[in-house]
Tab-separated table of C-alpha atoms and ligand atoms in Angstrom:
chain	number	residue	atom	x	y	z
A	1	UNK	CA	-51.204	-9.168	18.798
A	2	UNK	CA	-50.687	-7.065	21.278
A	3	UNK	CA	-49.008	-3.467	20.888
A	4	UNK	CA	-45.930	-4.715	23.661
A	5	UNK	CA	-45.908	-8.247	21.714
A	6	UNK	CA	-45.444	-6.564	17.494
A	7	UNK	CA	-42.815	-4.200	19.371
A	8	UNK	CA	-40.802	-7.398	20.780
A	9	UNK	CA	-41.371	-9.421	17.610
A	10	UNK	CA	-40.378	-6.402	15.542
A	11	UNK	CA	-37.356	-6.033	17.693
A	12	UNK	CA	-36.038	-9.593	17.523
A	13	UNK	CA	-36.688	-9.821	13.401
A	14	UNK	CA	-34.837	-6.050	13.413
A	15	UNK	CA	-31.494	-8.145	15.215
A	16	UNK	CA	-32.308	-11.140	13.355
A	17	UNK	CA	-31.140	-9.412	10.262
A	18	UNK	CA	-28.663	-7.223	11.502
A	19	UNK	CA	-26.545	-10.268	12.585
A	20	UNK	CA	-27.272	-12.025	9.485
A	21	UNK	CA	-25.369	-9.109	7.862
A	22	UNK	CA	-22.927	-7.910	10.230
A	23	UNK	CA	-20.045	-10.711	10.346
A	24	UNK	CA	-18.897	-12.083	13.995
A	25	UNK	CA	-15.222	-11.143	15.161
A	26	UNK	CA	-14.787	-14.555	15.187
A	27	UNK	CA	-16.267	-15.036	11.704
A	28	UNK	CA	-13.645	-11.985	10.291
A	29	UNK	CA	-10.533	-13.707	12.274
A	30	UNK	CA	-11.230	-16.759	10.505
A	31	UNK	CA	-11.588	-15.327	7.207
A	32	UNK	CA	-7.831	-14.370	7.661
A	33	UNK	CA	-5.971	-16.524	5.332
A	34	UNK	CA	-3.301	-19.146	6.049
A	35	UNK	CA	0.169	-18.591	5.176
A	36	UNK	CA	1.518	-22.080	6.107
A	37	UNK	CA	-1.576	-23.621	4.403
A	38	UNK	CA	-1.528	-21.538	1.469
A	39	UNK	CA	1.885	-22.917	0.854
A	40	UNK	CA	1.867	-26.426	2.156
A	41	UNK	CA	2.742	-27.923	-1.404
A	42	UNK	CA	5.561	-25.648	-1.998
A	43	UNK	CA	7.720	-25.057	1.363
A	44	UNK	CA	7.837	-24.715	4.784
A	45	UNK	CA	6.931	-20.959	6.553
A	46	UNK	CA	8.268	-19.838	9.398
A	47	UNK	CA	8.599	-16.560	11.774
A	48	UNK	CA	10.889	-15.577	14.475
A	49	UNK	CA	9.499	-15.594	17.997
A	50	UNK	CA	10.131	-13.260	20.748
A	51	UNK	CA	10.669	-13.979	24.337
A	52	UNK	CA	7.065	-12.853	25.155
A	53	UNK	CA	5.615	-14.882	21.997
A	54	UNK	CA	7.480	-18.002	23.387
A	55	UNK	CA	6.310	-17.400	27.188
A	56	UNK	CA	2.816	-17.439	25.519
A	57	UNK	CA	1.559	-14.113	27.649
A	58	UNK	CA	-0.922	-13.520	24.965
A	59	UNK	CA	-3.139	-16.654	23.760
A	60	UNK	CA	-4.825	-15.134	21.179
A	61	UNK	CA	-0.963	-14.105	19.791
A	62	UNK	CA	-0.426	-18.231	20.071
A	63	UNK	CA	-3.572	-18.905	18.061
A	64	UNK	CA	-2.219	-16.356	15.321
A	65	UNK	CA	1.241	-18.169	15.416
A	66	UNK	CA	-0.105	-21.629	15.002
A	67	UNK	CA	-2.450	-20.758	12.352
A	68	UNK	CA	-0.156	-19.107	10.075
A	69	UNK	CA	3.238	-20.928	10.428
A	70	UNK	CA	5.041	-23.961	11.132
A	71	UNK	CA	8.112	-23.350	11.486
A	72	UNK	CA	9.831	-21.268	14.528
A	73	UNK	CA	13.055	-19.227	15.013
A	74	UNK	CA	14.061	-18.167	18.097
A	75	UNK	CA	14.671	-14.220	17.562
A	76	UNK	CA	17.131	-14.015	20.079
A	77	UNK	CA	17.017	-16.318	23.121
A	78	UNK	CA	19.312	-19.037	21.254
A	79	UNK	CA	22.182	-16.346	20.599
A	80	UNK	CA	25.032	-16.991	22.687
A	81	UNK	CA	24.315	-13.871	24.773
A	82	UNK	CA	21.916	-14.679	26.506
A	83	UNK	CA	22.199	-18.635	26.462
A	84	UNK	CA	25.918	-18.406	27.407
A	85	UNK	CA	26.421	-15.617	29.651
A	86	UNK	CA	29.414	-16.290	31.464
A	87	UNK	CA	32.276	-18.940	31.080
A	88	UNK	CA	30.920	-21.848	31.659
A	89	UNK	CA	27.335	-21.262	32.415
A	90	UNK	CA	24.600	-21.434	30.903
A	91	UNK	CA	21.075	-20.529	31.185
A	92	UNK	CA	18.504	-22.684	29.215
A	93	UNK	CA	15.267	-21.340	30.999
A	94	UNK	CA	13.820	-19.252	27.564
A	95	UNK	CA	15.281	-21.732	24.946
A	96	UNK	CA	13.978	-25.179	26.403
A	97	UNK	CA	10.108	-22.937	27.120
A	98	UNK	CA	10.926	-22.475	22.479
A	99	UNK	CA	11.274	-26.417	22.247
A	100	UNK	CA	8.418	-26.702	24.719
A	101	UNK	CA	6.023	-24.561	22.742
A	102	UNK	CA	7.451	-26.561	19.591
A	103	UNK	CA	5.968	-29.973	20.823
A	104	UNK	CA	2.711	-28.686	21.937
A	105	UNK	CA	1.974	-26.947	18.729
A	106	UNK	CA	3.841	-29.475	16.172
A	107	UNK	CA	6.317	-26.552	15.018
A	108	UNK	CA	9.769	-27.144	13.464
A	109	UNK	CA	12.078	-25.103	15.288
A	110	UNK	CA	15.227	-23.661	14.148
A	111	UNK	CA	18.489	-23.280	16.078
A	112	UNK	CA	20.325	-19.933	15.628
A	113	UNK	CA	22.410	-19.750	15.864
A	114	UNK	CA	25.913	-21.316	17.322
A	115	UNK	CA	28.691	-19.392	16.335
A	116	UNK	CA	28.311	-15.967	15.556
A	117	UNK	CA	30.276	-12.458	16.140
A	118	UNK	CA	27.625	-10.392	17.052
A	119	UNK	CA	25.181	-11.059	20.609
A	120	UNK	CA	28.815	-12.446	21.645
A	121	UNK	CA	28.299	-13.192	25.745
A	122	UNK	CA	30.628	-9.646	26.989
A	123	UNK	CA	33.265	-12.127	28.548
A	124	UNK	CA	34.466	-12.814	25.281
A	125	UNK	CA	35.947	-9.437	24.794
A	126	UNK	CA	38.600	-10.318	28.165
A	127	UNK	CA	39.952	-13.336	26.261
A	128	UNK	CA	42.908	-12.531	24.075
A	129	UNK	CA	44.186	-16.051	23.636
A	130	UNK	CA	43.604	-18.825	21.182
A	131	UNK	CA	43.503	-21.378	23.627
A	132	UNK	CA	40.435	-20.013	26.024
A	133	UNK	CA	38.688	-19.260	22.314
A	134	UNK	CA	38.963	-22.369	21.422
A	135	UNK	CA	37.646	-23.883	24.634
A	136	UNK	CA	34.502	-21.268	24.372
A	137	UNK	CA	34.000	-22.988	20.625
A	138	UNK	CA	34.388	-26.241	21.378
A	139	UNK	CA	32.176	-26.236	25.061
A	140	UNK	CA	29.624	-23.703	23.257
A	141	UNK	CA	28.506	-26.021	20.401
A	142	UNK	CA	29.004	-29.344	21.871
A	143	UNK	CA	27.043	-28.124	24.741
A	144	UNK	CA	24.237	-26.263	23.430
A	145	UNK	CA	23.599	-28.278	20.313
A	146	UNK	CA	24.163	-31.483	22.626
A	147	UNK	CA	21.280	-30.123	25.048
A	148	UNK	CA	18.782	-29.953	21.908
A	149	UNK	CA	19.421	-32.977	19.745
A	150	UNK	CA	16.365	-34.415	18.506
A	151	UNK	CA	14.582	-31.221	19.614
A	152	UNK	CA	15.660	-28.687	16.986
A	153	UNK	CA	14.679	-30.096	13.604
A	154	UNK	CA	18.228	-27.726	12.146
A	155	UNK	CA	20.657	-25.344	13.475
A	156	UNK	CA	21.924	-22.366	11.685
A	157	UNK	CA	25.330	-23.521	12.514
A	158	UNK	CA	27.256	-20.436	10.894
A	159	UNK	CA	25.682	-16.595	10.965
A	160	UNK	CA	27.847	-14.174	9.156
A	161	UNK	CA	30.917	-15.028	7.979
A	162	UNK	CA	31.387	-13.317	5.399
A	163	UNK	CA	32.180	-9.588	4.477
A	164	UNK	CA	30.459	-8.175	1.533
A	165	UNK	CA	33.787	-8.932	-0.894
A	166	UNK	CA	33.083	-12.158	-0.099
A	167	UNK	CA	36.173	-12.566	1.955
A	168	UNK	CA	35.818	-14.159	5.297
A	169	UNK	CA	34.972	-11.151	8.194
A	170	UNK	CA	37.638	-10.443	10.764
A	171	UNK	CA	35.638	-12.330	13.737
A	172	UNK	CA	37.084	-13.381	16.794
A	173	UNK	CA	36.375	-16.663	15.659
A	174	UNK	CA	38.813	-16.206	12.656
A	175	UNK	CA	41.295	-13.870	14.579
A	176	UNK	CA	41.787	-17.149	16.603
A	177	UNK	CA	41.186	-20.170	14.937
A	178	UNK	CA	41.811	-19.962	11.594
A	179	UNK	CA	40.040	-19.949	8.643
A	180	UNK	CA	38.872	-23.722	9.245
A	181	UNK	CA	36.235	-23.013	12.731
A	182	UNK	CA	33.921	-23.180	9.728
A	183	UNK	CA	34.292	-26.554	9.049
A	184	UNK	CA	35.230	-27.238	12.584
A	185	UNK	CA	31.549	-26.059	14.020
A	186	UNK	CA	30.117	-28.005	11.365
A	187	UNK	CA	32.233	-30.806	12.388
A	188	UNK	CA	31.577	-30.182	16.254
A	189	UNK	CA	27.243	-29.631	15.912
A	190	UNK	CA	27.289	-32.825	13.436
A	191	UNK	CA	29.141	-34.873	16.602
A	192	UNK	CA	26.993	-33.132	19.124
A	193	UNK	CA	23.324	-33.052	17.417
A	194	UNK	CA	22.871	-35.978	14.518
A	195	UNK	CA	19.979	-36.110	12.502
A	196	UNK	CA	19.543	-32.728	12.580
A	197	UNK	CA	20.194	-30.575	9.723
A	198	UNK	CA	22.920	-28.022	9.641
A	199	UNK	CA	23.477	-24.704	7.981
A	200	UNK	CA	25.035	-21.731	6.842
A	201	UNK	CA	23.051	-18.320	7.158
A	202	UNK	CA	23.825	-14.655	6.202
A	203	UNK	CA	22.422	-11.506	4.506
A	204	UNK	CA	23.247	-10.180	0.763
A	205	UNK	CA	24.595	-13.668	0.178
A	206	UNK	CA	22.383	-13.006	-2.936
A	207	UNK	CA	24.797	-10.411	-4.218
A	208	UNK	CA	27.441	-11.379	-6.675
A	209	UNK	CA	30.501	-10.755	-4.777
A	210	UNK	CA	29.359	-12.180	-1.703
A	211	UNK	CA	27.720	-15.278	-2.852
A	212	UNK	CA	30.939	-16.009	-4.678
A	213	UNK	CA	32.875	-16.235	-0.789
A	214	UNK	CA	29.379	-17.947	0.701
A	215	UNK	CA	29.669	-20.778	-2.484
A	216	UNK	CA	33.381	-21.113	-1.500
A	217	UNK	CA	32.420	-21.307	1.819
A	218	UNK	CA	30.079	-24.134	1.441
A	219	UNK	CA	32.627	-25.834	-1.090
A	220	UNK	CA	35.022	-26.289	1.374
A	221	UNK	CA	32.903	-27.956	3.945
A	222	UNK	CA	31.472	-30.313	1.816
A	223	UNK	CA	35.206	-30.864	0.422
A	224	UNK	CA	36.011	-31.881	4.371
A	225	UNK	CA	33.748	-34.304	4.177
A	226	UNK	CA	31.542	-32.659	6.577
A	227	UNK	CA	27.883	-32.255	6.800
A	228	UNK	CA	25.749	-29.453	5.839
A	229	UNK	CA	22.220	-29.385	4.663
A	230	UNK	CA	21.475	-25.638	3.581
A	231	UNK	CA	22.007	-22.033	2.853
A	232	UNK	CA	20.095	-19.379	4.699
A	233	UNK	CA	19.763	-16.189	2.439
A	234	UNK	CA	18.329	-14.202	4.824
A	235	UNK	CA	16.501	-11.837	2.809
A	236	UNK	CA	16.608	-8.537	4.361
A	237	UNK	CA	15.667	-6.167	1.484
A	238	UNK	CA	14.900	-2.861	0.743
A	239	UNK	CA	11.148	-1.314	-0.604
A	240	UNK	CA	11.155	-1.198	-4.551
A	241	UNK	CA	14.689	-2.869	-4.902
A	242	UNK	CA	14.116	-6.646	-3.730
A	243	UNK	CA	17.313	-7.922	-6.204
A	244	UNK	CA	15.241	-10.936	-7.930
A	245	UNK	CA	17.966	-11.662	-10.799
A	246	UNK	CA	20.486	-11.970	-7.750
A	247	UNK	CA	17.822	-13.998	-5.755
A	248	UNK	CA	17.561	-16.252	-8.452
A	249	UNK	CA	20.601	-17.205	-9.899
A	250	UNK	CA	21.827	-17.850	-5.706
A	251	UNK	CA	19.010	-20.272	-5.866
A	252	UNK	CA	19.675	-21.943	-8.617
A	253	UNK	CA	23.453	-22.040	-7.615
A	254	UNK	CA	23.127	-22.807	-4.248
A	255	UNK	CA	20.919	-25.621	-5.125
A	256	UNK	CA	23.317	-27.404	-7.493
A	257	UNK	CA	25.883	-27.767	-4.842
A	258	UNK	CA	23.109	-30.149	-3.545
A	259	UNK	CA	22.005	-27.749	-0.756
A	260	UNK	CA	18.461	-27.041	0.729
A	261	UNK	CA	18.037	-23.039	0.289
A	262	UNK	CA	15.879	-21.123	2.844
A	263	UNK	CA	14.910	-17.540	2.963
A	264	UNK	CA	15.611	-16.967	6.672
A	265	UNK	CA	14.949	-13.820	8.117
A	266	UNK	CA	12.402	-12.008	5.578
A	267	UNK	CA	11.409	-8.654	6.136
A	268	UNK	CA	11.102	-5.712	3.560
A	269	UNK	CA	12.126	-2.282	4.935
A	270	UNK	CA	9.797	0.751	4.136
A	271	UNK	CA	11.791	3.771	5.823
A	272	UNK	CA	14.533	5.635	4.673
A	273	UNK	CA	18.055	4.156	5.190
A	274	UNK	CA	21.816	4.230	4.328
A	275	UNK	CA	22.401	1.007	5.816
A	276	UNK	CA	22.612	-2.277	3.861
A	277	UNK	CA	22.161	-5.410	4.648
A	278	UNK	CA	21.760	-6.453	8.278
A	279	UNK	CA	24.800	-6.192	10.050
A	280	UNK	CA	23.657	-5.451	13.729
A	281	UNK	CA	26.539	-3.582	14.919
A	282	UNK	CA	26.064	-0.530	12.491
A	283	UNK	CA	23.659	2.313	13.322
A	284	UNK	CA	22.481	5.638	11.656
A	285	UNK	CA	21.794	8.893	13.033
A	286	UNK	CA	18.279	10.205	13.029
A	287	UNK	CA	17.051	13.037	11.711
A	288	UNK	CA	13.574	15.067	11.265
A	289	UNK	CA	13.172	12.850	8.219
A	290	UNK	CA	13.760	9.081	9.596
A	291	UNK	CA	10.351	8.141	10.502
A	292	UNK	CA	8.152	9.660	8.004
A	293	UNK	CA	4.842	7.099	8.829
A	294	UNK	CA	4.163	7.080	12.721
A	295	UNK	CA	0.602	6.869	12.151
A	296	UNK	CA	0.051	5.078	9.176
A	297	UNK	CA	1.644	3.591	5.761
A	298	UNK	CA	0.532	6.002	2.924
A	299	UNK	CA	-1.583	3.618	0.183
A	300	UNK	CA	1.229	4.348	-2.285
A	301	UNK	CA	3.927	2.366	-0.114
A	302	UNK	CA	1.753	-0.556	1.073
A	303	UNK	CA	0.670	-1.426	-2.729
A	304	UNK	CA	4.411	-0.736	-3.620
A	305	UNK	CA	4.963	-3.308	-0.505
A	306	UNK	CA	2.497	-5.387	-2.005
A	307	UNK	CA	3.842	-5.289	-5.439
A	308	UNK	CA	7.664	-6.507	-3.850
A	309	UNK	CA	6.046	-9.193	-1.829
A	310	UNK	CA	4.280	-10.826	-4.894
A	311	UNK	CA	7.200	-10.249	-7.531
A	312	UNK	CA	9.331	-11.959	-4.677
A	313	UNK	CA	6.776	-15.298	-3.929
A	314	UNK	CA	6.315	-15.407	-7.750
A	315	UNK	CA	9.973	-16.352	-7.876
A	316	UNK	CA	10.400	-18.367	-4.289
A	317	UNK	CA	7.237	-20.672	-6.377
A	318	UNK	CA	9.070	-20.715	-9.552
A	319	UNK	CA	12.060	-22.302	-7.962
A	320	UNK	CA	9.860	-24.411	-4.864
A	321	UNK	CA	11.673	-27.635	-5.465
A	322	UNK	CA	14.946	-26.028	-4.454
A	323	UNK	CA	13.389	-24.171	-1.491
A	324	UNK	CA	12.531	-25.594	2.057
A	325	UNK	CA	11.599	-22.579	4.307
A	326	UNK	CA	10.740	-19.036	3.845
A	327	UNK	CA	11.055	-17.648	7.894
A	328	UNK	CA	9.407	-14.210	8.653
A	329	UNK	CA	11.979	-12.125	10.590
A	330	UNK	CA	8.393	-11.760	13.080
A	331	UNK	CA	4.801	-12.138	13.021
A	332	UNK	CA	4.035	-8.490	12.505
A	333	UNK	CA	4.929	-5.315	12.050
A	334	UNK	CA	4.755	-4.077	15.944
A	335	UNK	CA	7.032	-7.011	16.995
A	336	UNK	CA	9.852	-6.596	13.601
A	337	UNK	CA	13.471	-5.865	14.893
A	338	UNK	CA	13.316	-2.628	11.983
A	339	UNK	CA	11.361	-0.585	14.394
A	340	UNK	CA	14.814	-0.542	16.629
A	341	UNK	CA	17.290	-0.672	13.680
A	342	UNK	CA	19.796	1.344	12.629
A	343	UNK	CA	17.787	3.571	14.405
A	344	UNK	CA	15.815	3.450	17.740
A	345	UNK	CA	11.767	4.066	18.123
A	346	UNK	CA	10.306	3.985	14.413
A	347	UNK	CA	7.826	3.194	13.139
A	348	UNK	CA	7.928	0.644	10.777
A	349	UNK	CA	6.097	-1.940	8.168
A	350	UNK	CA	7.896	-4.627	6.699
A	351	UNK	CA	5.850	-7.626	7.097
A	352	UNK	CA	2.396	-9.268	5.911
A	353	UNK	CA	0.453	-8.786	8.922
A	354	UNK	CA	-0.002	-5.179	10.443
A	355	UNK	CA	0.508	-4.433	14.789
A	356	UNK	CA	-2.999	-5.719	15.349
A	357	UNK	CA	-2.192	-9.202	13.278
A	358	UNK	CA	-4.534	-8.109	10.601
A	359	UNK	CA	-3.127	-8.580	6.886
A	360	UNK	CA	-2.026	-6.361	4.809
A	361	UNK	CA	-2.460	-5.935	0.991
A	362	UNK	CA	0.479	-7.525	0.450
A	363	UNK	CA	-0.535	-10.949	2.439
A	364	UNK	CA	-3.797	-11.383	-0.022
A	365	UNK	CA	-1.015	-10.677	-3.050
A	366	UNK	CA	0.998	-13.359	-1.751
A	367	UNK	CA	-1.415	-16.259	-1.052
A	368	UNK	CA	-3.575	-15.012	-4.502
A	369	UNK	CA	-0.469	-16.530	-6.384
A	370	UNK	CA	-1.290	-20.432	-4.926
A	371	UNK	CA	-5.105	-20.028	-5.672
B	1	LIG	C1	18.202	-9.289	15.546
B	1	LIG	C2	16.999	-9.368	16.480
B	1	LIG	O1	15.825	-9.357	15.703
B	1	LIG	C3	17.006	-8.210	17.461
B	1	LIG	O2	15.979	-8.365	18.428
B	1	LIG	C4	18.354	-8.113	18.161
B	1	LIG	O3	18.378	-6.966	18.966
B	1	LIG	C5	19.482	-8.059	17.155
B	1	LIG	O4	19.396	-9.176	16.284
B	1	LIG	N1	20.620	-11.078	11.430
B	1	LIG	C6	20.413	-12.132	12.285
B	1	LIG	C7	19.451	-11.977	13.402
B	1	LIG	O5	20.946	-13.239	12.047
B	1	LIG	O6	19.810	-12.762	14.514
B	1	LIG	C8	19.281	-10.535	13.816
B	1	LIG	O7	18.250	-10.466	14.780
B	1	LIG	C9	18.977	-9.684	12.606
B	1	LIG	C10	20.085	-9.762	11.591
């Protein structure tokens, strides 16, 4: 053999190996497991979908989507805000592009939500009688849960009615209508959207005071002889204090009123805050300390991450025949609404997958429990 001929022979044995050993992007992407698989037997997952995550300007962002859930929440484009802008008109552009990218994909989408007191359209706040309220109500639900019936496969009817006493909050909604528009948008999104199912979603509804009110809540429109399906707990907790014993017993409770339970809007937050819960009107002031990781999670917070997320799937699989859905409030942590709240422009790391959609620790702790 010639000196030029060993060289090329040499060569081509040299790259043989080397991509024998070196795996393929494509080989690592697919070695990412599936959430939605890994939990097939058990319950339904799901993740909330931004405007650009529903417009599809990233296919490779679609692929992730598809692979690793199968059920969709619109983040925001639902909200009356922005699907109700002014009285009388609507604008279904973003949300009919959701049930769109529902059907190609074979996603169950979520509706939320229909009536709630924050993301209010800003015309609201000029209408001081009971009347015109009433009208907004009753054209709001009839009309947008009319326009996707036998789209949606559920609509979070309800978002937030409740203070954390348990009492009902001060809403415009209640200001004007009583204490029965509960039952009454159950009532109006059962006429409007059959065969679809309908519930009631908050945050700490997992802590004893408030889950007292939410149980009443749901009492009293089953006692009217109206139809609801489920509870969304939305599941907004805190690093190293995810309230299991209060998790569980709402399960189990919510379940014997003969309801479907659903963790809604998960998300664990990492970063320091004096805000509970998830109410979207409060903010905090910054300071030098608020965003202590803008260039990376320090390995003692993402195996305490990791740690939370398994403790918290250990119990969602104890207690899988009373749960339907766990959502993801986002696919990762560059898209989750915690990077903007309470306060602006942090940096933050409450989900499975990490800003390039690569998992974290705490995704291989999650899907180890089903192997
Ligand atoms: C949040 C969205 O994620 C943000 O993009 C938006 O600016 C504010 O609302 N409870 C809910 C969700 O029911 O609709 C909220 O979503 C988070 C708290």
């Amino acid at each position: 053999m010639s000196r030029k001929r060993y060289v090329i022979a040499l060569h081509t044995v040299v790259l043989l190996l080397i991509s024998l050993f070196v795996p393929k992007p494509s080989l690592l992407a697919q070695a990412i497991p599936s959430l939605k698989e890994s939990f097939k037997k058990d319950f339904g997952i799901g993740t909330a979908l931004n405007t650009a995550q529903i417009e599809e300007k990233d296919p490779q962002m679609t692929a992730f989507i598809v692979g690793q859930f199968n059920w969709v929440t619109p983040e925001n484009v639902m909200k009356s805000a922005v699907i109700h802008p002014a009285w009388g008109t609507y604008r279904f552009d973003m949300a009919d592009k959701l049930v769109e990218f529902g059907e190609k994909y074979g996603l169950k989408i979520n509706g939320h939500t229909l009536i709630w007191h924050s993301q209010l359209p800003a015309f609201i706040q000029g209408i001081h009688n009971p009347d015109s309220i009433r009208t907004f109500f009753t054209d709001h639900i009839k009309t947008v849960a009319g326009r996707y019936k036998g789209k949606v496969f559920s609509w979070d009817v309800v978002n937030e009615a409740l203070n954390e006493d348990g009492t009902l909050r001060k809403t415009v909604f209640l200001q004007y209508l009583g204490e029965d528009y509960i039952k009454e948008a159950f009532r109006l999104a059962q006429a409007a959207s059959p065969n679809t199912e309908l519930y009631y979603n908050d945050y700490n509804n997992e802590q004893p005071a408030k889950r007292a009110g939410c149980l009443a809540l749901l009492k009293k429109v089953q006692a009217a002889g109206v139809q609801i399906d489920g509870v969304g707990i939305q599941g907004h907790w805190h690093l190293g204090k995810v309230p299991l014993k209060d998790i569980e017993e709402s399960i189990v409770q919510y379940a014997a009123l003969g309801l479907k339970v659903m963790i809604t809007e998960l998300d664990i937050e990492v970063l320091p805050r004096n805000v509970q819960g998830a109410d979207v009107g409060q903010r905090m002031v910054s300071n030098a300390a608020s965003n202590p990781y803008p260039d990376g999670l320090p390995d003692s917070v993402q195996q305490q991450l990791a740690a939370d997320y398994e403790a918290l799937f250990k119990l969602l699989l104890k207690h899988r025949d009373k749960i339907s859905r766990v959502t993801f409030w986002g696919v990762n942590d560059g898209q989750s609404w915690l990077n903007n709240w309470p306060i602006r422009d942090r940096t933050n790391y409450p989900l499975l997958f990490d800003r390039n959609n690569q998992p974290k620790p705490a995704l291989y702790k999650v899907v180890g429990l089903n192997k």
